[in-house]
Tab-separated table of C-alpha atoms in Angstrom:
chain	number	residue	atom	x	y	z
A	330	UNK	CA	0.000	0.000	0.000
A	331	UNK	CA	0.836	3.849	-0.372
A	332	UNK	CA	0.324	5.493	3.050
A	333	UNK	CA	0.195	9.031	3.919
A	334	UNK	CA	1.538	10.862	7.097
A	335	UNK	CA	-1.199	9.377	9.105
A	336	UNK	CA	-0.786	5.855	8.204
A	337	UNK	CA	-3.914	6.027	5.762
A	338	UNK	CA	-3.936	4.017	2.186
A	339	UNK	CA	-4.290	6.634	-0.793
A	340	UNK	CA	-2.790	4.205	-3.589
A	341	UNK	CA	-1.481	0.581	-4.158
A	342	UNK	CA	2.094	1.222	-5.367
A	343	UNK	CA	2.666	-0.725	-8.906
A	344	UNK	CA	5.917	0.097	-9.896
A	345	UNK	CA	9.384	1.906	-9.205
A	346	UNK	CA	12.010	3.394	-11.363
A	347	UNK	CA	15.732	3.198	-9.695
A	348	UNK	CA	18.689	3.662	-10.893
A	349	UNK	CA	20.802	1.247	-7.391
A	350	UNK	CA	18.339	-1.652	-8.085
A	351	UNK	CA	17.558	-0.472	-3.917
A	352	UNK	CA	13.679	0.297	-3.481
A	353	UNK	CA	14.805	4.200	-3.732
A	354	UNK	CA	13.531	6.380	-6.869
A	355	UNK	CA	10.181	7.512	-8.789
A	356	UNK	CA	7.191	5.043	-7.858
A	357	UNK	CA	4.185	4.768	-9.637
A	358	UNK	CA	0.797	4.165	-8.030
A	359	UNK	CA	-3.146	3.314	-8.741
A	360	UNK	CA	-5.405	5.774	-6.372
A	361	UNK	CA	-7.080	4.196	-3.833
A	362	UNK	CA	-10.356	5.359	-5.414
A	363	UNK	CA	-9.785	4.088	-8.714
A	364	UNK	CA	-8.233	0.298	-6.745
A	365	UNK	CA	-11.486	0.170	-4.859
A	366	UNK	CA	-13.887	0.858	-7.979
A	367	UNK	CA	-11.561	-1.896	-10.442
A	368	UNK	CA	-10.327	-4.586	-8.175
A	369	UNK	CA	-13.981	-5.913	-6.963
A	370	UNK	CA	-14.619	-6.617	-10.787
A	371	UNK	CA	-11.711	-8.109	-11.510
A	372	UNK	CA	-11.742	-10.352	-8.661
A	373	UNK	CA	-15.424	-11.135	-9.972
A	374	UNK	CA	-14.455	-11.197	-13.389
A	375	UNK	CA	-10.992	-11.318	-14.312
A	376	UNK	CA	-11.433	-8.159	-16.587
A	377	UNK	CA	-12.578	-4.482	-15.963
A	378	UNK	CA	-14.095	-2.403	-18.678
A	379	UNK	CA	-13.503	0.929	-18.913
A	380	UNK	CA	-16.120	3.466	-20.381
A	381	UNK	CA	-15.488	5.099	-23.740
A	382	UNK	CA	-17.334	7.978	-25.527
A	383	UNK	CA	-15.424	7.805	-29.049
A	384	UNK	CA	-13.701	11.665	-29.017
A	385	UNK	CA	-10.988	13.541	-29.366
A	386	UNK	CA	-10.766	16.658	-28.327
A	387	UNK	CA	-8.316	19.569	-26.722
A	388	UNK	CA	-9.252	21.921	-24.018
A	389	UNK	CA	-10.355	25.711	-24.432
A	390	UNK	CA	-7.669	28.108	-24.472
A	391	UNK	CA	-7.867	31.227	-24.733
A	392	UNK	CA	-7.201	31.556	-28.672
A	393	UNK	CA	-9.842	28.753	-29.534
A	394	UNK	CA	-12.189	30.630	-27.486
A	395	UNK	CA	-11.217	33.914	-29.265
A	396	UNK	CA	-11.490	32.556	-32.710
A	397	UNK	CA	-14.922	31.359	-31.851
A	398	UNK	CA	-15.733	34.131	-30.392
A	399	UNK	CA	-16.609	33.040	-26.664
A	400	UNK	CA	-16.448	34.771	-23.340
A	401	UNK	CA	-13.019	34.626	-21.434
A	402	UNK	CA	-13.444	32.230	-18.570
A	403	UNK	CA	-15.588	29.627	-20.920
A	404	UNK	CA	-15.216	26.227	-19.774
A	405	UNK	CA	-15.603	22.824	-21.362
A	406	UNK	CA	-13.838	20.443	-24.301
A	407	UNK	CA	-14.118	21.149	-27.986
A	408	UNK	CA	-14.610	18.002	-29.792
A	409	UNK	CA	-11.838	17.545	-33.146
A	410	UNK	CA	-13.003	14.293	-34.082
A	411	UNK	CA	-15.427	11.689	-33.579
A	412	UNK	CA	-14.538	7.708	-33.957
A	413	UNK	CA	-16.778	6.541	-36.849
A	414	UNK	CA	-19.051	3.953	-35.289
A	415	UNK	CA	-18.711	5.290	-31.796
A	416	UNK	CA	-20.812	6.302	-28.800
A	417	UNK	CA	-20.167	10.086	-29.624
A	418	UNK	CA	-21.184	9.335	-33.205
A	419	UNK	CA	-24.287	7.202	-32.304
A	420	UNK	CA	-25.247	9.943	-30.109
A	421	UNK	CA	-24.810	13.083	-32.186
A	422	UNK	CA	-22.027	14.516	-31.390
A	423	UNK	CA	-20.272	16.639	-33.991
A	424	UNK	CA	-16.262	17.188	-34.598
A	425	UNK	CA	-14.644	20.108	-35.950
A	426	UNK	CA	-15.118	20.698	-39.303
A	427	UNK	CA	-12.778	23.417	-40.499
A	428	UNK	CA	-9.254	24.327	-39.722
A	429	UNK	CA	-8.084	27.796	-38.990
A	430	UNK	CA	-4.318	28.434	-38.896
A	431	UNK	CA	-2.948	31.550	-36.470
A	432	UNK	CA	0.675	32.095	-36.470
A	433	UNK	CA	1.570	28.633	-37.608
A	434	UNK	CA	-1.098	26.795	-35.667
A	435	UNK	CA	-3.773	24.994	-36.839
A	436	UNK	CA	-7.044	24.717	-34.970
A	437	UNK	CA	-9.929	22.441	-35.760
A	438	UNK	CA	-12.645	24.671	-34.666
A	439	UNK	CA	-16.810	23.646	-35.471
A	440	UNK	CA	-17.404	20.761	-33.343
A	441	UNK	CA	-19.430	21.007	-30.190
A	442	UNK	CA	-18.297	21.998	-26.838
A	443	UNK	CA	-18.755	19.418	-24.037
A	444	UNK	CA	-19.581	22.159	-21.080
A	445	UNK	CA	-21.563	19.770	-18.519
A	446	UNK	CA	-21.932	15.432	-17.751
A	447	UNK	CA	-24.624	14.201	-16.012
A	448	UNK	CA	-24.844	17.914	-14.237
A	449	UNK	CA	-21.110	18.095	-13.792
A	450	UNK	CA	-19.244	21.184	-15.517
A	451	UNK	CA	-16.452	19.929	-17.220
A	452	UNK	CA	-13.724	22.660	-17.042
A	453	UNK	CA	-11.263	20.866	-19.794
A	454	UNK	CA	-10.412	17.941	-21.430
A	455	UNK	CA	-8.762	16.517	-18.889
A	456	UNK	CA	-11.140	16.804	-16.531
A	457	UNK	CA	-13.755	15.110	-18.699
A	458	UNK	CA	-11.461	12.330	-19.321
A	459	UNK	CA	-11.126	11.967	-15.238
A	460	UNK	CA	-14.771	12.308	-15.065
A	461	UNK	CA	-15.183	9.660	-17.126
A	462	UNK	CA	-12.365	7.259	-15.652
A	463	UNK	CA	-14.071	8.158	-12.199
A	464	UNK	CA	-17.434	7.993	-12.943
A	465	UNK	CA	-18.971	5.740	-15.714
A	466	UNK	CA	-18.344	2.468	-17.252
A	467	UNK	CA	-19.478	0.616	-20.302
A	468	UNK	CA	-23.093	0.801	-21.320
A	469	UNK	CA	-23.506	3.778	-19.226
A	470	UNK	CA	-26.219	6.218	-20.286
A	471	UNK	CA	-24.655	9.994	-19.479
A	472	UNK	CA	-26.452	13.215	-20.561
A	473	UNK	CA	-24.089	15.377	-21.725
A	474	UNK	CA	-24.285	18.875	-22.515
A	475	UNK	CA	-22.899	20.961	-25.418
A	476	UNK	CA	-22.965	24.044	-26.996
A	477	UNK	CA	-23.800	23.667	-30.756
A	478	UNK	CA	-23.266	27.385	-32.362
A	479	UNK	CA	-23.568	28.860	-29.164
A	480	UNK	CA	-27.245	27.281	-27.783
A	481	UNK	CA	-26.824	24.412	-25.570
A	482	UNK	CA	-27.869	21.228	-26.072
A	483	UNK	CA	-28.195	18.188	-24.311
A	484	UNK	CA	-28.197	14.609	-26.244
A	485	UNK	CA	-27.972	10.947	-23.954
A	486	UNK	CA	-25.037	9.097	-25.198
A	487	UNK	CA	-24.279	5.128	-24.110
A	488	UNK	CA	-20.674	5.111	-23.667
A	489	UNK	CA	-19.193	2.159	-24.968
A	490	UNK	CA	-16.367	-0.022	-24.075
A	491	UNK	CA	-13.025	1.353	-24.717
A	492	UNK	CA	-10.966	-0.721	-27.706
């Protein structure tokens, strides 16, 4: 187990990098969180399947939300693309569909915004991916709001299992 200052778990260590071969360098851990949600099912069923919703997407920086004209201090995860086949694509979401290139850098910009899960704000794509990890598994029904040129929607999407 990983233990804290008070002696409580917070991870189950998994792995350690050292250079003397000693138990002395960067270790790698699973949360406890995540241990307690995935080891029950694999115990039950040799296998845990995590959730997927079939996306990619980046998070909202400021020059996305300037070239799409939002407010400062918008939230959420602009879809770029959309696995054919997949939960996102079976549910309606919609990628980017036009690339816009400032200073050297392209941006996929069009696709919906993911702004809200099941009543959660998502403030990036990162934090919609943890959402996800945290929160949902396969077959899942999640509500999941967007904004599609600028009204927001919200469309039920069963997240799949992830390839």
């Amino acid at each position: 187990p990983l233990l804290d200052r008070k002696g409580r778990v917070v991870g189950v260590n998994t792995q350690i990098i050292s250079n003397t071969g000693a138990s002395s360098g960067i270790g790698f851990a699973v949360p406890i969180d995540a241990a307690k949600r995935v080891i029950p099912e694999l115990i039950q069923t040799g296998s845990y399947k995590y959730s997927w919703l079939g996306i990619s997407g980046t998070s909202l920086s400021p020059d996305i939300l300037e070239l799409i004209a939002l407010p400062e201090g918008t939230t959420g995860a602009l879809i770029v693309e959309v696995m054919p086949d997949g939960p996102a694509e079976q549910g309606g979401l919609i990628p980017g569909d036009s690339i816009t290139t400032v200073e050297g850098m392209d941006y996929r910009l069009g696709g919906d915004i993911i702004v809200s899960v099941d009543g959660t704000n998502i403030k990036d794509m990162d934090h919609l991916i943890s959402y996800l990890i945290e929160n949902t598994k396969a077959s899942d029904v999640i509500n999941v709001a967007v904004l599609r040129d600028g009204v927001e929607q919200i469309l039920q999407i069963e997240l799949g299992e992830r390839p």
